[in-house]
Coordinates of C-alpha atoms and ligand atoms in Angstrom, one line a residue:
Chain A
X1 CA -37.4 30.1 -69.9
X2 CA -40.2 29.3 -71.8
X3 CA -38.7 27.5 -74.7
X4 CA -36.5 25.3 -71.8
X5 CA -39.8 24.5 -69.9
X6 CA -41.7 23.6 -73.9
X7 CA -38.3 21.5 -74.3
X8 CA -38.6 19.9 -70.8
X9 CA -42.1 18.8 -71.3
X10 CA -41.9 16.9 -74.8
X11 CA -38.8 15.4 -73.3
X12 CA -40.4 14.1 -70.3
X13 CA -44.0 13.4 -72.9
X14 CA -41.2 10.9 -75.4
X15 CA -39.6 9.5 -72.4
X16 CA -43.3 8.5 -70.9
X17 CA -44.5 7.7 -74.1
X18 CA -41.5 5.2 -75.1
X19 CA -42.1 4.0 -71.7
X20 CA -45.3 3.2 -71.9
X21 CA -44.5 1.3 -75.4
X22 CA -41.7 -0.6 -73.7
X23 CA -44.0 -1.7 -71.0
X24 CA -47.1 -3.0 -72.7
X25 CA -45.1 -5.3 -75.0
X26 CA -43.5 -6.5 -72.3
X27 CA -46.9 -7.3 -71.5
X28 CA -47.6 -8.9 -74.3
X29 CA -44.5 -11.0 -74.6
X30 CA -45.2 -12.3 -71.0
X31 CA -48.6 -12.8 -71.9
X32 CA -47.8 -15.3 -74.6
X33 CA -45.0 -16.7 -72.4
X34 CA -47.6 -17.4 -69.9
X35 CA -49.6 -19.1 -72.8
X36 CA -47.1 -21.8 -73.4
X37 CA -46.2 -22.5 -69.8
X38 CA -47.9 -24.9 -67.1
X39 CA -49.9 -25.1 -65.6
X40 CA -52.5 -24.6 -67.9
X41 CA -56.0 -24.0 -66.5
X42 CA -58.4 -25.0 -69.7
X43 CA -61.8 -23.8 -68.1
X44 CA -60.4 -20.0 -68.2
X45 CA -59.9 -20.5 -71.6
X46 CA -63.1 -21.7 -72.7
X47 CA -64.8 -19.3 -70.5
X48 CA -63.5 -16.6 -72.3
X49 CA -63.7 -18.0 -75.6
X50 CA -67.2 -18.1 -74.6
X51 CA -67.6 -14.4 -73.3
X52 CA -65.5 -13.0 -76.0
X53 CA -66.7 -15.1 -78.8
X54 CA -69.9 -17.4 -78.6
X55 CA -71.7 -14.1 -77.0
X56 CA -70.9 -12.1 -79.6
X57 CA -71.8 -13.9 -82.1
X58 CA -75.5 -12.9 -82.8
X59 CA -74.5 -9.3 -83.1
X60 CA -71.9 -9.8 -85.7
X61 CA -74.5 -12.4 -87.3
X62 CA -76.8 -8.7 -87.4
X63 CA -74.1 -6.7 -88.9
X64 CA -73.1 -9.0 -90.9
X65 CA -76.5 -9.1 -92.6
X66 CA -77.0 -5.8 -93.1
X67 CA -73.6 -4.7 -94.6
X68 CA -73.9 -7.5 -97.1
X69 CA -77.5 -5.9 -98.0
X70 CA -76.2 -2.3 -98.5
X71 CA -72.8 -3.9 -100.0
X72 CA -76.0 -5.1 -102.4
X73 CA -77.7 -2.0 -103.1
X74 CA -74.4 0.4 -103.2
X75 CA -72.5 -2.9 -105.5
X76 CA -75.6 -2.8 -107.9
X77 CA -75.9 1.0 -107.9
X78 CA -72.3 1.4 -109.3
X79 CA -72.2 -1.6 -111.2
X80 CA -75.2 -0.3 -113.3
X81 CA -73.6 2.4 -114.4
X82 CA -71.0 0.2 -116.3
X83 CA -73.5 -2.0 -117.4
X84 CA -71.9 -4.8 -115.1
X85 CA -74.2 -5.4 -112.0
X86 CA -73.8 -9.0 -112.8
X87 CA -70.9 -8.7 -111.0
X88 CA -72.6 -7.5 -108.1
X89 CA -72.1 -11.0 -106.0
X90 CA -68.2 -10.6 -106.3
X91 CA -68.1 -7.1 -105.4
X92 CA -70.3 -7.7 -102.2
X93 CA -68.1 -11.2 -101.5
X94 CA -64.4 -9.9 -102.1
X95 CA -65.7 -6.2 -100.0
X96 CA -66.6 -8.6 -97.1
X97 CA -63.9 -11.3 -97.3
X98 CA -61.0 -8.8 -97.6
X99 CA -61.9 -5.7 -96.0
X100 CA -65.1 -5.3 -94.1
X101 CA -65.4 -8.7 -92.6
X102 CA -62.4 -8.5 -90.6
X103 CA -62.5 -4.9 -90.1
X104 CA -65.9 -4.6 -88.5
X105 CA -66.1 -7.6 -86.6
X106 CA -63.0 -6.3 -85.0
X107 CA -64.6 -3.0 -84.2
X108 CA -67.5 -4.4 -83.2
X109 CA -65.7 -7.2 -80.5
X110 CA -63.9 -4.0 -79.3
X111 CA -66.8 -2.2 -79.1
X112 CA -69.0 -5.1 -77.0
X113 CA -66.2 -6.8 -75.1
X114 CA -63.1 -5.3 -75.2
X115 CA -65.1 -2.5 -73.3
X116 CA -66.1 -5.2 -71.0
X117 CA -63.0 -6.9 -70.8
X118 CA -60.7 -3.9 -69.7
X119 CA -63.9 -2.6 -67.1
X120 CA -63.5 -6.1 -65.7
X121 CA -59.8 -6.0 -64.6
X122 CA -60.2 -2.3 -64.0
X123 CA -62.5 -2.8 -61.1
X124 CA -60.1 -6.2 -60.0
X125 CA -57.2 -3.9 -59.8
X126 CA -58.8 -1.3 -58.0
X127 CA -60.7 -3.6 -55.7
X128 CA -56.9 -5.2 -55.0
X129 CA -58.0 -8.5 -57.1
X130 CA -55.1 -8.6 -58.5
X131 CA -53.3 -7.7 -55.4
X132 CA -54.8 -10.9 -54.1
X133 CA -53.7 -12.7 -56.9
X134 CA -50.1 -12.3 -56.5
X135 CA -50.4 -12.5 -52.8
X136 CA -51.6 -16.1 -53.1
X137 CA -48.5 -16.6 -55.8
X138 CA -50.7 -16.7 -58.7
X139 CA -49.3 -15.1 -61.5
X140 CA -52.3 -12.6 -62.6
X141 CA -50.9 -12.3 -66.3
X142 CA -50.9 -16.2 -66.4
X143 CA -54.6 -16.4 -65.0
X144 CA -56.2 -13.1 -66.6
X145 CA -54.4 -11.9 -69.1
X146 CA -53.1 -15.2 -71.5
X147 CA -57.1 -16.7 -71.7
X148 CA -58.4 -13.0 -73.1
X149 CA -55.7 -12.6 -75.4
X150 CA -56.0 -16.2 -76.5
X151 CA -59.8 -16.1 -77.0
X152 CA -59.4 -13.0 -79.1
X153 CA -56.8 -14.6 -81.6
X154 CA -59.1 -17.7 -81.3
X155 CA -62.9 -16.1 -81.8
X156 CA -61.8 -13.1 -83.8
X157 CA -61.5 -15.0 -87.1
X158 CA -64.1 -17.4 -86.4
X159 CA -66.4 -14.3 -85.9
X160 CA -65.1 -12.5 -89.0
X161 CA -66.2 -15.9 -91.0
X162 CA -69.4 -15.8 -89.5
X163 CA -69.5 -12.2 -90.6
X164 CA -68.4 -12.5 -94.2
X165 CA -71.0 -16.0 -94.5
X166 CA -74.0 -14.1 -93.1
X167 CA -73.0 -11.1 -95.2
X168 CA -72.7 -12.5 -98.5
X169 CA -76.1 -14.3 -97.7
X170 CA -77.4 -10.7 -97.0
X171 CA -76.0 -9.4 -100.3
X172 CA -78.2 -12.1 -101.9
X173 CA -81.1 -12.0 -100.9
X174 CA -80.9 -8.0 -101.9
X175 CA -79.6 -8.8 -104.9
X176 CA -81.5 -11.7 -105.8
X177 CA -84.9 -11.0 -103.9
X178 CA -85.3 -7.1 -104.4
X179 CA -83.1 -6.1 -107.1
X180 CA -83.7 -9.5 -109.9
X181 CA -80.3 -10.4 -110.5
X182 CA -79.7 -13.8 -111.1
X183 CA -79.4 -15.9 -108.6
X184 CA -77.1 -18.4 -110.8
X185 CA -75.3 -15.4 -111.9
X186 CA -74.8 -13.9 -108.2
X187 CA -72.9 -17.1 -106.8
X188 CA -71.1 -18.7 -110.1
X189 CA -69.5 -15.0 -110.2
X190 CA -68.9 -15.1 -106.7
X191 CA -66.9 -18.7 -107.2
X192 CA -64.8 -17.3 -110.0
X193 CA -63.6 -13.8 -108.6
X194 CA -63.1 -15.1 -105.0
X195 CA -59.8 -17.2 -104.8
X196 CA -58.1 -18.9 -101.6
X197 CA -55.6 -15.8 -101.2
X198 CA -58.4 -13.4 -100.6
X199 CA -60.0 -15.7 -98.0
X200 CA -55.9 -16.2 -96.2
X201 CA -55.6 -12.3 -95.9
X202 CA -59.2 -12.2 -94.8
X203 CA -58.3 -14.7 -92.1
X204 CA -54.8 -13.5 -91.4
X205 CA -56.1 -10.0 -90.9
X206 CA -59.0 -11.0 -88.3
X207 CA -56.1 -12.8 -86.7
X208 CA -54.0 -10.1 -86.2
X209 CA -56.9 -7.5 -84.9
X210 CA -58.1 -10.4 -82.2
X211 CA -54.5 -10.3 -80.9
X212 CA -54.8 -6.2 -81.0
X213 CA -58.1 -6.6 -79.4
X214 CA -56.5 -8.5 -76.4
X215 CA -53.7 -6.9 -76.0
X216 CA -55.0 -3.3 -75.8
X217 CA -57.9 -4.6 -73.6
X218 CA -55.9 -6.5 -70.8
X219 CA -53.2 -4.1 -70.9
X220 CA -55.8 -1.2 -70.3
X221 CA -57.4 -3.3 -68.0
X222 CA -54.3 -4.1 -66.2
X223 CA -52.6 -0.5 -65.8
X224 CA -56.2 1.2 -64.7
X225 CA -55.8 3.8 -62.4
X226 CA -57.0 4.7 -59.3
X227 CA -61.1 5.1 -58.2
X228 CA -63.8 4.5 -60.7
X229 CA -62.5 7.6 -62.8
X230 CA -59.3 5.1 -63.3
X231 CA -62.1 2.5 -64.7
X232 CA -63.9 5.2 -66.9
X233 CA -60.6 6.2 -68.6
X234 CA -58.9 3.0 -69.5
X235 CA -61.9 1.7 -70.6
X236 CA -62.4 4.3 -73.0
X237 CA -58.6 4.7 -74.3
X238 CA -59.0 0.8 -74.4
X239 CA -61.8 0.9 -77.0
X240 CA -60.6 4.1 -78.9
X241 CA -57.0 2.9 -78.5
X242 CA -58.0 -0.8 -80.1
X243 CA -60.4 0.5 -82.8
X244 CA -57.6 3.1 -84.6
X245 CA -54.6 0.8 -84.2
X246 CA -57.2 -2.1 -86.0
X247 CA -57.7 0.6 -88.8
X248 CA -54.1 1.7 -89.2
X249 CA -52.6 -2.2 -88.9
X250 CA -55.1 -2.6 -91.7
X251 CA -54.1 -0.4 -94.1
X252 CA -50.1 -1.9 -93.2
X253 CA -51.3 -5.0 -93.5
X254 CA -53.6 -5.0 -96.5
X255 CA -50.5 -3.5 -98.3
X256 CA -47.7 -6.1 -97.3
X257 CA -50.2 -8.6 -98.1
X258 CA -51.6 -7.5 -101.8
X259 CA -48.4 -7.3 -102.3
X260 CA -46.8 -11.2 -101.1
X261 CA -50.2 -12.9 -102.5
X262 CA -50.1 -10.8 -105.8
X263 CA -46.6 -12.2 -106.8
Chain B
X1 CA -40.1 -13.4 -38.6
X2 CA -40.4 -10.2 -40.7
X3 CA -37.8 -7.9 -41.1
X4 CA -38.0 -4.7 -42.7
X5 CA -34.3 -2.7 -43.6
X6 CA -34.0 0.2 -44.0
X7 CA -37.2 0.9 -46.7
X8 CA -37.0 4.1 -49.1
X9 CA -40.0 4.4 -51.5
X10 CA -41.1 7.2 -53.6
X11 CA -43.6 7.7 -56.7
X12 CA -42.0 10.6 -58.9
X13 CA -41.1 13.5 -56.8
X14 CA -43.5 12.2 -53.6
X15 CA -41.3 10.5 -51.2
X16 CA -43.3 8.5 -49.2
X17 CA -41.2 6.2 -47.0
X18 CA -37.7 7.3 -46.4
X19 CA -35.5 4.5 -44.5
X20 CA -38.2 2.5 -42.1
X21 CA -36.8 0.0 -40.6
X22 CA -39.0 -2.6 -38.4
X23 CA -38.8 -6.1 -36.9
X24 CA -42.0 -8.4 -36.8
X25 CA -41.1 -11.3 -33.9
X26 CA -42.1 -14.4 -34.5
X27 CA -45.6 -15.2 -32.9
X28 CA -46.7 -11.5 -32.0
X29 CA -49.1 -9.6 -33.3
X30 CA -47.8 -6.0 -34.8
X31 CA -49.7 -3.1 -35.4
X32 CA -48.3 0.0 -37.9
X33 CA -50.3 2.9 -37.3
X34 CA -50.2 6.2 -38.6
X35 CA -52.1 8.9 -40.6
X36 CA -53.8 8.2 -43.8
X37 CA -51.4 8.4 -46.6
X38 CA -48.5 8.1 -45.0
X39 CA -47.4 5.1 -46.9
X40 CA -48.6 2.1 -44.5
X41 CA -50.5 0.4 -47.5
X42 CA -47.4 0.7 -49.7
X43 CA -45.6 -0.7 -46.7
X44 CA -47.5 -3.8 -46.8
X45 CA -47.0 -4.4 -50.9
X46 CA -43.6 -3.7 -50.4
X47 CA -43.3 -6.7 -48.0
X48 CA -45.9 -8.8 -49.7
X49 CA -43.2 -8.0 -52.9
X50 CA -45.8 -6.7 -55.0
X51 CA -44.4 -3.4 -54.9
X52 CA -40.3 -3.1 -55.2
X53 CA -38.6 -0.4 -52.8
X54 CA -36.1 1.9 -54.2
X55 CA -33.8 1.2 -51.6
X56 CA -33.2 -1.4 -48.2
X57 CA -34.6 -4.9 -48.3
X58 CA -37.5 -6.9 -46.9
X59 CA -36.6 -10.2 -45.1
X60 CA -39.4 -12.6 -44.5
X61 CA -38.7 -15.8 -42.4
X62 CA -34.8 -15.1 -43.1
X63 CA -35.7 -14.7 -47.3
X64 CA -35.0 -12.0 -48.7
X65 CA -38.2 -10.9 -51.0
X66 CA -36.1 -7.7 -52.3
X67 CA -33.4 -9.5 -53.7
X68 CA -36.1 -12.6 -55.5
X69 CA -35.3 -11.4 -59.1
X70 CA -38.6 -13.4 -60.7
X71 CA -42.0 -13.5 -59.9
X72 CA -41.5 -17.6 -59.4
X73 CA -38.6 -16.7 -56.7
X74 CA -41.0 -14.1 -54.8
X75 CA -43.9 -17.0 -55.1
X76 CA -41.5 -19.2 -53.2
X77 CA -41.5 -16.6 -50.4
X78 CA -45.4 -15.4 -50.5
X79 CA -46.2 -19.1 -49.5
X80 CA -45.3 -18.0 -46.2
X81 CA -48.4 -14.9 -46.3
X82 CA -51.9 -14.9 -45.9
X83 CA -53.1 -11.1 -46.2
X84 CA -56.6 -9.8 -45.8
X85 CA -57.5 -6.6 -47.8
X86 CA -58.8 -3.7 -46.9
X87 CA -62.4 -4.5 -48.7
X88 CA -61.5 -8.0 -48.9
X89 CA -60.7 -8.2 -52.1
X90 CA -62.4 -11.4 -52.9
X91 CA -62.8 -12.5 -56.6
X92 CA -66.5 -11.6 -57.2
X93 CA -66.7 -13.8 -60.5
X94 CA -66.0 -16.7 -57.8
X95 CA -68.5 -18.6 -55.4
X96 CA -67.7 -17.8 -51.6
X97 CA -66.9 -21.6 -51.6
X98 CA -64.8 -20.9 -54.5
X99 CA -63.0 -18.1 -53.5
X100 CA -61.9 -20.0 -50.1
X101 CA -60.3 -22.8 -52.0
X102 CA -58.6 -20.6 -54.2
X103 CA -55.3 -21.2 -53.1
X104 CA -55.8 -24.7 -52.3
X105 CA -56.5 -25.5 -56.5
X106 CA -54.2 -22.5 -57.8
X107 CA -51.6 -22.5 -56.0
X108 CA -51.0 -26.1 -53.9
X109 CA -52.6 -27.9 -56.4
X110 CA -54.7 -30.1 -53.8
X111 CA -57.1 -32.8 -55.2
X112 CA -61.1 -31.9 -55.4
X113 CA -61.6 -34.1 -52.6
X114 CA -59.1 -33.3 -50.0
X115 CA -59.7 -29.2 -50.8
X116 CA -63.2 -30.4 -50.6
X117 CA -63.0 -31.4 -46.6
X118 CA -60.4 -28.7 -46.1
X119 CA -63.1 -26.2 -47.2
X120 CA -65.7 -27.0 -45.5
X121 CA -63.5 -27.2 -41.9
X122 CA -62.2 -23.6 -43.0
X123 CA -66.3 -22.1 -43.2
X124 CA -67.6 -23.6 -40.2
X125 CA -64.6 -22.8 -38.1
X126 CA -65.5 -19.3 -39.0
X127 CA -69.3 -19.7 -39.1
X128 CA -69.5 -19.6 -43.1
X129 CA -71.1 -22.5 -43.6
X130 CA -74.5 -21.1 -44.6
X131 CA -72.9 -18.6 -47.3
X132 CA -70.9 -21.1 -49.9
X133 CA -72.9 -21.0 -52.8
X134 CA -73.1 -17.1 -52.6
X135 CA -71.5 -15.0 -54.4
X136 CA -69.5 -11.6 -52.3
X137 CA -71.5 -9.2 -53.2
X138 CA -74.6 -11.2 -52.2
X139 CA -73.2 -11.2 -48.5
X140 CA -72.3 -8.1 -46.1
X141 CA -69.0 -6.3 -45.5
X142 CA -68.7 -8.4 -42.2
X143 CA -69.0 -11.9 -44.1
X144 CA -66.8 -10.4 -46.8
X145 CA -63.9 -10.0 -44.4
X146 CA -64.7 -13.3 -42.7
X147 CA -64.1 -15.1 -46.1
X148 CA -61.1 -12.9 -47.0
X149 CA -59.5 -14.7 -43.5
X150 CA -61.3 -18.2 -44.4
X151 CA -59.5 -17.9 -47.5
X152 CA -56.0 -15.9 -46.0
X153 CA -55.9 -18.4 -43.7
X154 CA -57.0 -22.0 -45.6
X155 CA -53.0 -22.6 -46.7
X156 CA -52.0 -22.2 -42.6
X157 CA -49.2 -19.3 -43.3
X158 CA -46.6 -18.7 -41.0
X159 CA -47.9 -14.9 -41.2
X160 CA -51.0 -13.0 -41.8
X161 CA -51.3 -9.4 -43.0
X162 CA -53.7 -7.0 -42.3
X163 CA -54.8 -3.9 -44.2
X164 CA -57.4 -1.3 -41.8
X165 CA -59.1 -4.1 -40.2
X166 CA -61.9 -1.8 -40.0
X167 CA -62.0 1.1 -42.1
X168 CA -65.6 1.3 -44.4
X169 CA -67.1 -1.1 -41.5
X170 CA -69.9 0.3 -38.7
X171 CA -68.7 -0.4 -35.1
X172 CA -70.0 -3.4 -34.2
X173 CA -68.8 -5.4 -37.8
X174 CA -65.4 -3.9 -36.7
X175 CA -65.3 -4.8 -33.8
X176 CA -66.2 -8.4 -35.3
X177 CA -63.0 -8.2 -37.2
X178 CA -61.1 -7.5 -34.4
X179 CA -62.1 -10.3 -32.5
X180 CA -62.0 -12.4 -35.6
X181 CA -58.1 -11.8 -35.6
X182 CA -58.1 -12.6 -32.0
X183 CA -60.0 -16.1 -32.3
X184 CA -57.8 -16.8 -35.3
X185 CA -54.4 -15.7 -34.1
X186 CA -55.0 -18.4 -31.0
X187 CA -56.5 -20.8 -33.0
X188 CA -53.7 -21.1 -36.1
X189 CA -50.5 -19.3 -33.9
X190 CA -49.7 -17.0 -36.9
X191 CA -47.0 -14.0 -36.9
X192 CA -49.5 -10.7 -37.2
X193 CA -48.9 -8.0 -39.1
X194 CA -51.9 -5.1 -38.9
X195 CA -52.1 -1.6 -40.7
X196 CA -54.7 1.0 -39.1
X197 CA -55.3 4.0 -38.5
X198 CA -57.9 3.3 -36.1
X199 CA -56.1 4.1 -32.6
X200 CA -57.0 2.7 -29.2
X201 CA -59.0 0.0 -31.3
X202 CA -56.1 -1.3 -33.2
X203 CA -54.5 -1.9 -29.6
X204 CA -56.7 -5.1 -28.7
X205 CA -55.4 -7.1 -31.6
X206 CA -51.3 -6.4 -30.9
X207 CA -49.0 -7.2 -29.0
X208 CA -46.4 -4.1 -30.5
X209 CA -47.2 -1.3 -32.3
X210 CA -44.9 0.9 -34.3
X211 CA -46.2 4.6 -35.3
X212 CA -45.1 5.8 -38.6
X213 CA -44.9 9.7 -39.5
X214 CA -43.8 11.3 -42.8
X215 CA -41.9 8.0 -44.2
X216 CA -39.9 6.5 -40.6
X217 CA -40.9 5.2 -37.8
X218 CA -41.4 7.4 -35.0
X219 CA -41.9 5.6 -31.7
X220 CA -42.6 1.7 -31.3
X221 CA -43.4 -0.5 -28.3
X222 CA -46.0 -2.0 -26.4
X223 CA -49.3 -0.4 -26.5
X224 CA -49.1 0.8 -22.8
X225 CA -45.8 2.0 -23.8
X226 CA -47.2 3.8 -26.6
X227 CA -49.9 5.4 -24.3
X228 CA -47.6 6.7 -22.2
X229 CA -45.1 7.9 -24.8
X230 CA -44.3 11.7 -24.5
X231 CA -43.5 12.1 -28.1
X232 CA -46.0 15.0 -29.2
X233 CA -46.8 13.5 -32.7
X234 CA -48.1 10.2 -30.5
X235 CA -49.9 12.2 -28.3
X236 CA -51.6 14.2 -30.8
X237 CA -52.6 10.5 -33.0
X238 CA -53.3 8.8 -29.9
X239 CA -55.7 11.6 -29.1
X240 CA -57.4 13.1 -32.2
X241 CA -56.3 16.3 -31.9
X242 CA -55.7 18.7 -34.6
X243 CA -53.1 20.7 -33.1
X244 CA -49.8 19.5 -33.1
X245 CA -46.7 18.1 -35.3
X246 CA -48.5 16.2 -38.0
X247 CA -50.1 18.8 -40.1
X248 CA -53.1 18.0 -41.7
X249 CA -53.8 18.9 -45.3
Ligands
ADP301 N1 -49.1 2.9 -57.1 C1 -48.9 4.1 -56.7 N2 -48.5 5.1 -57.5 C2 -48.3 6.3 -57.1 N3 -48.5 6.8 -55.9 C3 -49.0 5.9 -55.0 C4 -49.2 4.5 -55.3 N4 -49.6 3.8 -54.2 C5 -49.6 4.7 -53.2 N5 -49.2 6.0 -53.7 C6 -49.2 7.2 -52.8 O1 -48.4 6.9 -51.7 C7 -49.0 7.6 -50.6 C8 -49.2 6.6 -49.4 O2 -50.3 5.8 -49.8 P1 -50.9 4.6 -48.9 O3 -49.8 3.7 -48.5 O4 -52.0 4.0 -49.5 O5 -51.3 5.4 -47.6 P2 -52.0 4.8 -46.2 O6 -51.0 5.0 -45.2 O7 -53.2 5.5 -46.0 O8 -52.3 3.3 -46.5 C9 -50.2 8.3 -51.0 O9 -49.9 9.6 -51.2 C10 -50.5 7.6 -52.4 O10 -51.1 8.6 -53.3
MG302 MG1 -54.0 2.2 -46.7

């Protein structure tokens, strides 16, 4: 009895799960269907682009900063030990421009309005908003859904070179100001070890986690449930659900792509 | 006008309608009544097509809304509705000016100009006129509703739905609703559709009413009709009275 009812329960918790899976990318597929169809409605777009992106931009300008700074100080710290803390400027740059860039800018977009984004259609759905929407024959994953996920693929790598431009400036003036490095040293280093390929995956990544960020937010957003406990959870599982799929599609991603720019 | 088949609906193991079947005539008002949770909000997104019934079909002006495969097809049949939420539902990152042309710019694709006049007819036909530039939540649950009709009613549909006219409002704004629908119904002719659980009240807005009981319909008729009904699961609604057939939880 008890094995049959174990049994019946991670049958019925694959069956919901695969589900689930099924459902959200057809979410996403009719998301970017919606994208390419009329008619288009450009003010959504650019409202978003600004609530997504332009307001987040002073806060990733911050982070950036200060993670190019201690990039400094841990870079040099290392470095020193090899005798090699001239190469402190690459090893803050190519950090930023491969890895952290993209990576924290995600987390932090997640963090600031991917929470805000999936609270948003949270309370529309359970305030019938989105009810209304289709009720008046407008197609809530046209109007809602395609202008987040588009603002995310569109802002997310715009943010992440903001992030990586800011940061290497925060590097140097550690590095430079506070620990005497050269300054001529810092950036001619920098221009020799970074090439194009490292700024491509930098890009491509912050691409692919703005898409992530989207997705898991209107989706969340979109399939809240009931009362404001409904809004409390999905936001949640939207950030916490956003911020580890970002971290494992990185370490996928940074492999595949090593790998195709290496050769 | 609206024709309802033979509607089974259930969510996992809960059955909650099982085979209602209900016809809406043409220029009448209709009120379903019933207990809260017995499936008379799921009734209405089943018609509106929002929601898709396991079994029977929904017929609205002679289309059938079950068997519209895409959300373009159902579109084509939803011009025909105008439905006012329960809370209103308006969009609260929209102006109230904004939210009453919605439908106008989304959906019809009117110019600024002629939406514009349209607009403006819409708010002071239903006294809105000092309350465009505000935002819903700067206005009371009474305005709210208003604008939900302003804006239910600004694309002249052939029917209008109702969800608790006035559930969440003190007496007097619901009784504002109430004669809201009235003043509407004879000023724009529409086929009515309301959902309450609010009984005698409900009674001044329709013309039939239909009382649903776990997932059919029970008894239907006029109001009087109803009144007089000898059915004790009508008797005990109609009167508030805990004892009876419908067992409360
Ligand atoms: N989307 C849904 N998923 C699961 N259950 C639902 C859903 N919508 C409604 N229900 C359930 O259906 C029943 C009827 O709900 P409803 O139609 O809202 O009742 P009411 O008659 O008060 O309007 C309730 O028990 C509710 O929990
Ligand atoms: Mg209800």
């Amino acid at each position: 009895m008890g094995v049959l009812t174990t049994i019946e329960h991670f049958g019925a918790f694959i069956i919901e799960t695969t589900e689930r899976w099924g459902r959200s990318w057809i979410f996403l597929f009719r998301s970017m269907v919606a994208l390419i169809r009329p008619p288009y409605r450009p003010y959504l777009y650019f409202s978003q682009i600004l609530q997504i992106g332009v307001n987040s931009t002073l806060v990733i300008a911050l982070i950036g900063l200060f993670t190019g700074a201690v990039l400094a100080v841990q870079g040099e710290y290392t470095l020193s030990k090899f005798g090699a803390n001239a190469y402190t400027g690459p090893a803050v740059a190519l950090s930023l421009i491969r890895e952290l860039g993209p990576v924290l800018t995600a987390l932090m977009v997640i963090g600031r309005a991917g929470s805000a984004v999936t609270a948003e259609l949270g309370i529309m759905r359970i305030t019938e908003q989105i009810d209304a929407l289709r009720s008046m024959a407008v197609d809530p994953i046209k109007y809602l859904m395609a202008p987040r996920l588009f603002a995310g693929v569109i802002a997310m790598p715009l943010l992440c070179g903001i992030f990586n431009v800011v940061g290497i400036f925060g590097g140097y003036v550690v590095a430079v100001g506070l620990l005497g490095l050269s300054a001529g040293t810092f950036m001619s280093q920098i221009e020799s070890a970074v090439a194009l390929v490292d700024i491509y995956s930098g890009f491509i990544k912050a691409t692919v986690f703005g898409l992530i960020f989207g997705w898991v937010s209107c989706y969340k957003g979109y399939t809240c449930g009931f009362g404001a406990q409904g809004v409390n959870k999905a936001t949640t599982q939207s950030v916490v659900t956003a911020s580890v799929a970002v971290l494992i599609v990185d370490y996928f991603l940074t492999s595949v792509l090593t790998r195709v720019f290496m050769k | 006008m609206i024709s309802v088949r033979n509607i089974y609906k259930r969510f996992g193991s809960q059955v909650v309608l099982e085979g209602v079947t209900l016809d809406i005539e043409p220029g009448k008002t209709t009120a379903v009544v019933g207990p809260s949770g017995v499936g008379k909000s799921v009734l209405l997104k089943l018609i509106m097509g929002i929601m898709t019934p396991d079994r029977g079909e929904v017929y609205i002006g002679g289309e059938n809304m079950t068997a519209a495969r895409t959300e373009r097809a159902r579109n084509d049949i939803r011009r025909s509705l105008g439905v006012l939420f329960q809370s209103a539902a308006l969009f609260d990152s929209l102006t109230i000016y904004d939210n009453i042309a919605f439908s106008l710019r989304e959906r019809v694709g009117l110019s600024a100009t002629k939406a514009h006049s349209k607009v403006l007819d819409m708010a002071a036909s239903l006294s809105l006129t000092p309350y465009l530039q505000n935002f819903p939540e700067q206005v009371s649950i009474g305005i709210r509703k208003r604008v939900g009709m302003a804006r239910a009613l600004i694309t002249e549909p052939k029917v209008l739905l109702v969800d608790e006219p006035n559930t969440g409002l003190d007496p007097l704004d619901g009784q504002e609703v109430y004669d809201l629908i009235n003043a509407c119904k004879n000023q724009w002719g529409f086929t009515g559709l309301v959902i309450s659980h609010e009984l005698p009240e409900v009674f001044q807005v329709s013309d039939r009413v239909a009382m649903i009981l776990k997932g059919a319909i029970i008894a239907e008729g006029t109001p009087a009709e109803l009144t007089a009904s000898q059915d004790p699961a009508v008797q005990q609604f109609l009167n508030g009275r805990t004892d009876g057939p419908i067992k409360i939880q």
